[in-house]
Short mmCIF file of C-alpha atoms in Angstrom, two decimals:
data_model
loop_
_atom_site.label_atom_id
_atom_site.label_comp_id
_atom_site.label_asym_id
_atom_site.label_seq_id
_atom_site.Cartn_x
_atom_site.Cartn_y
_atom_site.Cartn_z
CA MET A 1 -0.16 -0.50 0.05
CA VAL A 2 1.62 3.32 -0.79
CA GLY A 3 2.07 5.35 1.86
CA ARG A 4 -0.20 8.50 2.68
CA SER A 5 -1.20 10.16 5.14
CA VAL A 6 -4.52 12.06 7.14
CA VAL A 7 -5.50 15.01 9.40
CA VAL A 8 -8.15 14.11 11.65
CA THR A 9 -9.24 17.32 13.44
CA GLY A 10 -11.69 16.52 16.91
CA GLY A 11 -9.67 13.41 16.85
CA GLY A 12 -9.49 13.22 21.06
CA GLY A 13 -13.61 14.21 21.13
CA GLY A 14 -17.07 10.81 20.62
CA LEU A 15 -16.64 10.41 17.41
CA GLY A 16 -12.72 11.38 16.63
CA GLY A 17 -11.61 7.97 18.54
CA ALA A 18 -13.63 6.12 16.00
CA VAL A 19 -12.72 7.73 13.24
CA VAL A 20 -8.38 7.73 14.11
CA ALA A 21 -9.03 4.16 14.71
CA SER A 22 -10.47 3.03 11.57
CA PHE A 23 -7.87 5.47 9.72
CA VAL A 24 -4.80 3.80 11.31
CA GLU A 25 -6.48 -0.01 10.97
CA ALA A 26 -6.26 1.08 6.75
CA GLY A 27 -2.84 1.83 6.80
CA TRP A 28 -3.21 5.26 7.34
CA ARG A 29 -0.27 7.62 8.51
CA VAL A 30 -2.34 9.89 11.50
CA VAL A 31 -1.16 13.21 12.22
CA VAL A 32 -3.95 14.00 15.40
CA PRO A 33 -4.15 17.81 17.34
CA ARG A 34 -5.13 18.35 19.78
CA ARG A 35 -5.48 21.72 22.34
CA GLY A 36 -3.74 21.16 25.44
CA GLY A 37 -1.22 18.79 23.91
CA PRO A 38 2.70 19.26 23.59
CA ALA A 39 3.70 21.78 21.73
CA GLY A 40 6.34 19.20 19.66
CA SER A 41 4.48 16.32 17.67
CA GLU A 42 5.17 13.21 18.47
CA PRO A 43 4.59 9.72 17.28
CA ALA A 44 1.63 8.24 19.86
CA ALA A 45 1.19 4.96 17.79
CA ASP A 46 1.85 2.90 14.75
CA GLY A 47 1.10 5.41 12.65
CA LEU A 48 -0.02 7.58 14.74
CA VAL A 49 1.07 11.58 15.58
CA SER A 50 0.11 13.76 17.92
CA LEU A 51 0.49 17.41 18.35
CA GLY A 52 -0.17 20.07 20.48
CA ALA A 53 -2.43 23.00 18.65
CA ASP A 54 -5.46 25.36 18.65
CA LEU A 55 -6.88 24.49 15.71
CA THR A 56 -8.95 28.67 15.34
CA GLU A 57 -5.37 29.89 15.40
CA PRO A 58 -3.53 30.42 11.83
CA ALA A 59 -0.31 29.68 12.80
CA ASP A 60 -0.83 26.80 15.31
CA VAL A 61 -2.71 25.42 12.07
CA ALA A 62 -0.22 25.87 10.02
CA ARG A 63 2.21 23.99 12.16
CA VAL A 64 0.06 20.93 11.72
CA VAL A 65 -0.72 20.59 8.51
CA GLU A 66 3.88 21.29 8.15
CA ALA A 67 3.65 18.13 10.75
CA ALA A 68 1.02 16.40 8.97
CA ALA A 69 3.16 17.06 5.40
CA ALA A 70 6.97 16.46 6.33
CA ASP A 71 6.73 12.54 4.98
CA PRO A 72 7.45 12.04 1.89
CA ALA A 73 7.31 8.10 1.98
CA ALA A 74 3.06 9.91 3.46
CA PRO A 75 2.32 12.58 1.80
CA LEU A 76 -0.47 13.76 2.82
CA ARG A 77 -3.85 13.37 1.09
CA ALA A 78 -6.92 13.96 2.78
CA VAL A 79 -7.82 15.93 5.50
CA VAL A 80 -11.34 15.13 8.45
CA ASN A 81 -12.73 17.91 10.34
CA LEU A 82 -14.18 16.74 13.07
CA VAL A 83 -13.90 20.23 15.62
CA GLY A 84 -16.97 21.29 16.54
CA GLY A 85 -19.43 21.86 19.80
CA TYR A 86 -22.82 22.57 21.34
CA ALA A 87 -24.83 24.92 22.52
CA SER A 88 -28.65 25.39 23.39
CA GLY A 89 -30.31 29.09 23.85
CA GLY A 90 -33.60 30.91 23.56
CA LEU A 91 -35.22 32.07 20.68
CA VAL A 92 -32.67 34.95 18.27
CA HIS A 93 -34.30 37.92 19.98
CA GLU A 94 -33.12 36.19 23.87
CA THR A 95 -29.57 35.02 22.34
CA PRO A 96 -26.48 37.30 22.76
CA VAL A 97 -24.86 37.36 19.12
CA GLU A 98 -21.62 36.47 21.57
CA GLN A 99 -23.12 33.13 21.50
CA PHE A 100 -24.07 33.48 18.21
CA GLU A 101 -20.41 33.63 16.51
CA ARG A 102 -19.47 31.56 19.52
CA MET A 103 -21.14 28.65 17.92
CA LEU A 104 -19.30 30.37 14.60
CA THR A 105 -16.56 30.47 15.88
CA VAL A 106 -15.96 26.64 17.04
CA ASN A 107 -17.86 24.69 13.92
CA LEU A 108 -16.68 26.67 11.21
CA ARG A 109 -13.28 28.96 11.57
CA PRO A 110 -11.34 25.36 12.14
CA THR A 111 -12.20 24.16 9.37
CA TYR A 112 -12.22 27.01 7.06
CA LEU A 113 -8.41 26.65 8.18
CA VAL A 114 -7.41 23.44 8.45
CA THR A 115 -9.10 23.31 5.02
CA GLN A 116 -7.12 26.58 4.08
CA ALA A 117 -3.81 24.90 4.91
CA ALA A 118 -4.14 21.04 3.44
CA LEU A 119 -5.10 22.50 0.56
CA PRO A 120 -1.74 22.99 -1.84
CA HIS A 121 -0.75 20.49 -0.25
CA LEU A 122 -3.27 17.87 -1.13
CA VAL A 123 -2.98 19.29 -5.01
CA ALA A 124 0.90 19.55 -4.95
CA ALA A 125 0.00 15.13 -3.91
CA GLY A 126 -1.78 14.85 -6.57
CA GLY A 127 -4.72 15.18 -5.45
CA GLY A 128 -6.88 13.69 -2.24
CA ALA A 129 -10.27 14.38 -0.29
CA VAL A 130 -11.75 17.24 2.11
CA VAL A 131 -14.54 15.29 4.45
CA CYS A 132 -15.99 17.78 6.71
CA VAL A 133 -18.60 16.81 9.27
CA SER A 134 -22.04 19.16 9.96
CA ALA A 135 -25.39 17.84 11.44
CA ARG A 136 -28.85 17.16 10.18
CA ALA A 137 -29.96 20.01 11.86
CA ALA A 138 -27.94 22.51 8.99
CA VAL A 139 -30.76 21.03 6.31
CA SER A 140 -33.36 20.76 8.90
CA PRO A 141 -33.29 23.19 12.04
CA PHE A 142 -35.11 23.13 15.37
CA ALA A 143 -35.65 25.89 18.01
CA GLY A 144 -33.90 27.27 20.47
CA ALA A 145 -29.94 26.75 18.46
CA ALA A 146 -29.61 29.60 15.85
CA GLY A 147 -26.00 30.15 16.54
CA TYR A 148 -25.06 26.21 16.30
CA VAL A 149 -27.84 25.94 13.24
CA THR A 150 -26.21 28.77 11.32
CA ALA A 151 -23.03 26.71 11.73
CA LYS A 152 -23.89 23.84 10.08
CA ALA A 153 -24.94 24.79 7.59
CA ALA A 154 -22.16 27.18 6.86
CA VAL A 155 -19.87 24.31 7.14
CA LEU A 156 -21.87 22.38 4.35
CA ALA A 157 -22.12 25.52 1.98
CA PHE A 158 -18.00 25.68 2.82
CA ALA A 159 -17.44 22.53 1.73
CA ASN A 160 -19.96 22.57 -1.79
CA ALA A 161 -17.88 25.36 -2.43
CA VAL A 162 -14.47 23.79 -1.95
CA ALA A 163 -15.69 20.89 -4.05
CA VAL A 164 -16.20 23.33 -6.74
CA GLU A 165 -12.88 25.36 -6.92
CA TYR A 166 -11.01 22.64 -6.42
CA ARG A 167 -12.19 19.49 -8.91
CA SER A 168 -10.15 20.38 -11.39
CA ARG A 169 -6.91 20.24 -9.20
CA GLY A 170 -7.76 16.52 -7.48
CA VAL A 171 -9.02 17.77 -4.45
CA ARG A 172 -12.68 16.21 -3.46
CA CYS A 173 -14.96 17.81 -1.27
CA ASN A 174 -17.98 16.06 0.61
CA THR A 175 -20.05 16.48 3.90
CA VAL A 176 -21.43 13.65 6.03
CA LEU A 177 -24.88 14.60 8.33
CA PRO A 178 -25.19 13.03 11.67
CA SER A 179 -28.33 13.47 14.02
CA VAL A 180 -27.57 12.79 17.79
CA ILE A 181 -24.75 10.99 17.92
CA ASP A 182 -24.12 7.99 20.59
CA THR A 183 -21.61 9.46 22.92
CA PRO A 184 -21.13 9.50 26.48
CA THR A 185 -21.81 13.15 26.66
CA ASN A 186 -24.94 13.32 24.73
CA ARG A 187 -26.43 10.36 26.74
CA ALA A 188 -25.43 12.55 30.14
CA ALA A 189 -27.49 15.17 28.37
CA GLN A 190 -30.16 13.09 27.48
CA PRO A 191 -30.77 10.36 29.75
CA ASP A 192 -34.42 10.06 29.07
CA ALA A 193 -33.97 10.22 24.91
CA ASP A 194 -34.08 6.06 23.50
CA HIS A 195 -30.26 5.77 22.49
CA ALA A 196 -30.75 3.11 19.92
CA ARG A 197 -32.25 5.62 17.84
CA TRP A 198 -28.89 7.76 17.50
CA VAL A 199 -26.18 6.70 15.30
CA SER A 200 -23.34 5.28 16.34
CA PRO A 201 -19.37 6.53 15.72
CA ALA A 202 -18.75 3.19 14.82
CA GLU A 203 -21.74 3.64 11.88
CA ILE A 204 -20.58 6.63 11.33
CA ALA A 205 -16.35 6.32 10.39
CA PRO A 206 -16.58 3.66 8.05
CA VAL A 207 -18.75 6.65 5.77
CA ILE A 208 -15.49 9.26 6.42
CA ARG A 209 -12.81 7.36 6.06
CA PHE A 210 -14.43 5.76 2.65
CA LEU A 211 -14.89 9.71 1.24
CA ALA A 212 -11.45 10.34 2.24
CA SER A 213 -9.42 6.75 0.31
CA ALA A 214 -9.47 6.77 -3.15
CA ASP A 215 -12.85 4.39 -3.51
CA SER A 216 -15.53 7.37 -3.36
CA ALA A 217 -12.23 8.71 -6.04
CA PRO A 218 -15.93 10.04 -8.44
CA THR A 219 -17.88 11.64 -5.40
CA SER A 220 -17.67 15.19 -4.80
CA GLY A 221 -19.93 18.22 -3.54
CA ALA A 222 -21.55 15.45 -1.91
CA THR A 223 -24.18 15.67 1.67
CA VAL A 224 -23.88 12.37 2.83
CA PRO A 225 -27.15 11.89 5.87
CA VAL A 226 -25.65 9.41 8.55
CA TYR A 227 -29.02 9.77 10.08
CA GLY A 228 -29.26 6.48 12.02
CA ARG A 229 -33.14 5.45 13.10
CA ALA A 230 -33.00 8.98 14.67
#
Protein backbone atom coordinates (compact mmCIF):
# COMPACT_ATOMS: atom_id res chain seq x y z
CA MET A 1 0.00 0.00 0.00
CA VAL A 2 1.29 3.44 -0.91
CA GLY A 3 1.88 5.58 2.19
CA ARG A 4 -0.58 8.37 2.83
CA SER A 5 -1.30 10.79 5.62
CA VAL A 6 -4.55 12.25 6.94
CA VAL A 7 -5.22 15.07 9.39
CA VAL A 8 -8.12 14.29 11.72
CA THR A 9 -9.25 17.26 13.78
CA GLY A 10 -11.34 16.56 16.86
CA GLY A 11 -9.63 13.20 17.10
CA GLY A 12 -10.02 13.10 20.85
CA GLY A 13 -13.79 13.56 20.77
CA GLY A 14 -16.61 11.06 20.92
CA LEU A 15 -16.63 10.54 17.15
CA GLY A 16 -12.92 11.22 16.68
CA GLY A 17 -11.65 8.13 18.46
CA ALA A 18 -13.56 5.83 16.13
CA VAL A 19 -12.46 7.77 13.05
CA VAL A 20 -8.80 7.76 14.05
CA ALA A 21 -8.91 4.03 14.78
CA SER A 22 -10.52 3.37 11.41
CA PHE A 23 -7.77 5.19 9.50
CA VAL A 24 -4.96 3.60 11.52
CA GLU A 25 -6.45 0.17 10.91
CA ALA A 26 -6.50 0.89 7.17
CA GLY A 27 -2.79 1.75 7.18
CA TRP A 28 -2.91 5.54 7.06
CA ARG A 29 -0.48 7.80 8.89
CA VAL A 30 -2.85 9.82 11.06
CA VAL A 31 -2.00 13.27 12.44
CA VAL A 32 -4.22 14.33 15.34
CA PRO A 33 -3.99 17.87 16.75
CA ARG A 34 -5.11 18.14 20.37
CA ARG A 35 -5.83 21.36 22.20
CA GLY A 36 -3.70 21.62 25.32
CA GLY A 37 -1.30 18.89 24.20
CA PRO A 38 2.47 19.27 23.83
CA ALA A 39 3.60 21.72 21.17
CA GLY A 40 5.92 19.26 19.43
CA SER A 41 4.67 16.37 17.35
CA GLU A 42 5.16 12.94 18.82
CA PRO A 43 4.34 9.39 17.70
CA ALA A 44 1.44 8.22 19.88
CA ALA A 45 1.21 4.73 18.36
CA ASP A 46 2.01 2.97 15.12
CA GLY A 47 0.71 5.20 12.34
CA LEU A 48 -0.46 7.90 14.75
CA VAL A 49 1.11 11.32 15.38
CA SER A 50 -0.29 13.60 18.07
CA LEU A 51 0.56 17.26 18.59
CA GLY A 52 -0.80 20.17 20.55
CA ALA A 53 -2.57 22.95 18.67
CA ASP A 54 -5.31 25.53 18.91
CA LEU A 55 -7.14 25.15 15.60
CA THR A 56 -8.63 28.62 15.81
CA GLU A 57 -5.08 30.04 15.46
CA PRO A 58 -3.62 30.16 11.92
CA ALA A 59 -0.03 29.65 13.11
CA ASP A 60 -0.96 26.49 15.01
CA VAL A 61 -2.92 25.20 12.03
CA ALA A 62 0.03 25.80 9.71
CA ARG A 63 2.27 23.80 12.05
CA VAL A 64 -0.18 20.89 12.12
CA VAL A 65 -0.47 20.75 8.35
CA GLU A 66 3.29 21.00 7.87
CA ALA A 67 3.74 18.05 10.25
CA ALA A 68 1.14 16.08 8.29
CA ALA A 69 2.92 16.80 5.01
CA ALA A 70 6.44 16.24 6.36
CA ASP A 71 6.81 12.55 5.53
CA PRO A 72 7.67 12.12 1.82
CA ALA A 73 6.84 8.43 2.08
CA ALA A 74 3.32 9.30 3.21
CA PRO A 75 2.13 12.50 1.49
CA LEU A 76 -0.88 14.33 2.85
CA ARG A 77 -3.88 12.99 0.95
CA ALA A 78 -6.86 13.75 3.18
CA VAL A 79 -8.29 16.07 5.80
CA VAL A 80 -11.16 15.14 8.11
CA ASN A 81 -12.75 18.12 9.88
CA LEU A 82 -14.48 16.78 13.00
CA VAL A 83 -13.81 19.55 15.50
CA GLY A 84 -16.89 21.49 16.57
CA GLY A 85 -19.34 22.01 19.37
CA TYR A 86 -22.94 22.54 20.35
CA ALA A 87 -24.65 25.09 22.55
CA SER A 88 -28.36 25.66 22.90
CA GLY A 89 -29.97 28.91 23.87
CA GLY A 90 -33.15 30.87 23.54
CA LEU A 91 -34.89 32.12 20.46
CA VAL A 92 -32.97 34.45 18.16
CA HIS A 93 -34.13 37.63 19.91
CA GLU A 94 -32.98 36.13 23.22
CA THR A 95 -29.51 35.06 22.01
CA PRO A 96 -26.59 37.46 22.51
CA VAL A 97 -24.55 38.00 19.37
CA GLU A 98 -21.45 36.83 21.24
CA GLN A 99 -23.07 33.43 21.83
CA PHE A 100 -24.13 33.27 18.18
CA GLU A 101 -20.64 34.12 16.96
CA ARG A 102 -19.09 31.61 19.35
CA MET A 103 -20.78 28.80 17.44
CA LEU A 104 -19.26 30.08 14.20
CA THR A 105 -15.82 30.23 15.82
CA VAL A 106 -16.07 26.70 17.23
CA ASN A 107 -17.58 24.98 14.19
CA LEU A 108 -16.57 26.96 11.10
CA ARG A 109 -13.24 28.63 11.80
CA PRO A 110 -11.17 25.45 12.39
CA THR A 111 -12.72 23.78 9.36
CA TYR A 112 -11.86 26.78 7.20
CA LEU A 113 -8.31 27.22 8.52
CA VAL A 114 -7.30 23.55 8.35
CA THR A 115 -8.77 23.08 4.89
CA GLN A 116 -7.20 26.31 3.63
CA ALA A 117 -3.76 25.28 4.88
CA ALA A 118 -4.01 21.73 3.55
CA LEU A 119 -5.28 22.45 0.04
CA PRO A 120 -1.89 23.38 -1.50
CA HIS A 121 -0.40 20.14 -0.15
CA LEU A 122 -3.29 18.04 -1.45
CA VAL A 123 -2.91 19.62 -4.88
CA ALA A 124 0.87 19.10 -4.82
CA ALA A 125 0.40 15.44 -3.89
CA GLY A 126 -1.68 14.89 -7.01
CA GLY A 127 -5.07 15.20 -5.38
CA GLY A 128 -6.89 14.12 -2.29
CA ALA A 129 -10.02 14.53 -0.24
CA VAL A 130 -11.54 16.77 2.40
CA VAL A 131 -14.37 15.47 4.57
CA CYS A 132 -16.37 17.90 6.67
CA VAL A 133 -18.88 17.17 9.41
CA SER A 134 -22.02 19.27 9.43
CA ALA A 135 -25.27 18.13 11.10
CA ARG A 136 -28.82 17.25 10.21
CA ALA A 137 -29.77 20.55 11.85
CA ALA A 138 -28.17 22.34 8.88
CA VAL A 139 -30.95 21.07 6.61
CA SER A 140 -33.63 20.46 9.26
CA PRO A 141 -33.32 23.18 11.92
CA PHE A 142 -34.84 23.10 15.37
CA ALA A 143 -35.68 25.95 17.72
CA GLY A 144 -33.31 27.28 20.35
CA ALA A 145 -29.99 26.76 18.57
CA ALA A 146 -29.75 29.38 15.82
CA GLY A 147 -26.00 29.78 16.23
CA TYR A 148 -25.34 26.05 15.97
CA VAL A 149 -27.75 25.62 13.04
CA THR A 150 -26.19 28.55 11.17
CA ALA A 151 -22.64 27.37 11.82
CA LYS A 152 -23.33 23.83 10.61
CA ALA A 153 -25.10 25.17 7.53
CA ALA A 154 -22.04 27.34 6.88
CA VAL A 155 -19.78 24.26 7.12
CA LEU A 156 -21.93 22.56 4.50
CA ALA A 157 -21.85 25.61 2.20
CA PHE A 158 -18.08 25.94 2.62
CA ALA A 159 -17.53 22.28 1.74
CA ASN A 160 -19.59 22.67 -1.40
CA ALA A 161 -17.55 25.74 -2.38
CA VAL A 162 -14.30 23.79 -1.96
CA ALA A 163 -15.70 20.95 -4.08
CA VAL A 164 -16.40 23.37 -6.92
CA GLU A 165 -13.19 25.38 -6.68
CA TYR A 166 -10.79 22.41 -6.55
CA ARG A 167 -12.55 19.88 -8.77
CA SER A 168 -10.13 20.50 -11.66
CA ARG A 169 -7.15 20.16 -9.33
CA GLY A 170 -8.01 16.67 -8.16
CA VAL A 171 -9.26 17.57 -4.68
CA ARG A 172 -12.70 16.34 -3.62
CA CYS A 173 -14.77 17.65 -0.73
CA ASN A 174 -17.78 15.91 0.79
CA THR A 175 -19.86 16.37 3.93
CA VAL A 176 -21.49 13.99 6.36
CA LEU A 177 -24.58 15.02 8.32
CA PRO A 178 -25.05 13.08 11.57
CA SER A 179 -28.19 13.19 13.64
CA VAL A 180 -27.52 12.70 17.37
CA ILE A 181 -24.28 10.78 17.82
CA ASP A 182 -24.31 8.16 20.57
CA THR A 183 -21.52 9.47 22.79
CA PRO A 184 -21.18 9.57 26.58
CA THR A 185 -21.58 13.35 26.51
CA ASN A 186 -24.84 13.18 24.57
CA ARG A 187 -26.17 10.38 26.77
CA ALA A 188 -25.46 12.45 29.86
CA ALA A 189 -27.21 15.46 28.32
CA GLN A 190 -30.26 13.41 27.24
CA PRO A 191 -30.57 10.51 29.69
CA ASP A 192 -34.22 9.83 28.88
CA ALA A 193 -33.80 9.69 25.08
CA ASP A 194 -34.07 6.47 23.08
CA HIS A 195 -30.35 5.96 22.60
CA ALA A 196 -30.92 2.95 20.37
CA ARG A 197 -32.15 5.33 17.66
CA TRP A 198 -28.96 7.38 17.67
CA VAL A 199 -26.06 6.78 15.29
CA SER A 200 -22.88 5.37 16.80
CA PRO A 201 -19.34 6.63 16.08
CA ALA A 202 -18.47 3.13 14.83
CA GLU A 203 -21.17 3.46 12.17
CA ILE A 204 -20.04 6.89 10.99
CA ALA A 205 -16.29 6.24 10.90
CA PRO A 206 -16.29 3.88 7.87
CA VAL A 207 -18.38 6.38 5.90
CA ILE A 208 -15.84 9.12 6.57
CA ARG A 209 -12.92 6.86 5.70
CA PHE A 210 -14.63 5.86 2.45
CA LEU A 211 -15.12 9.51 1.47
CA ALA A 212 -11.45 10.20 2.21
CA SER A 213 -10.20 7.24 0.19
CA ALA A 214 -9.73 6.59 -3.51
CA ASP A 215 -12.72 4.24 -3.36
CA SER A 216 -14.95 7.33 -3.56
CA ALA A 217 -12.93 8.96 -6.35
CA PRO A 218 -15.97 9.90 -8.50
CA THR A 219 -17.72 11.61 -5.58
CA SER A 220 -17.37 15.29 -4.68
CA GLY A 221 -19.85 17.83 -3.37
CA ALA A 222 -21.96 15.11 -1.77
CA THR A 223 -24.04 15.61 1.35
CA VAL A 224 -24.26 12.25 3.08
CA PRO A 225 -26.86 11.70 5.82
CA VAL A 226 -25.74 9.44 8.66
CA TYR A 227 -28.86 9.58 10.81
CA GLY A 228 -29.15 6.06 12.15
CA ARG A 229 -32.80 5.68 13.18
CA ALA A 230 -33.09 9.10 14.80
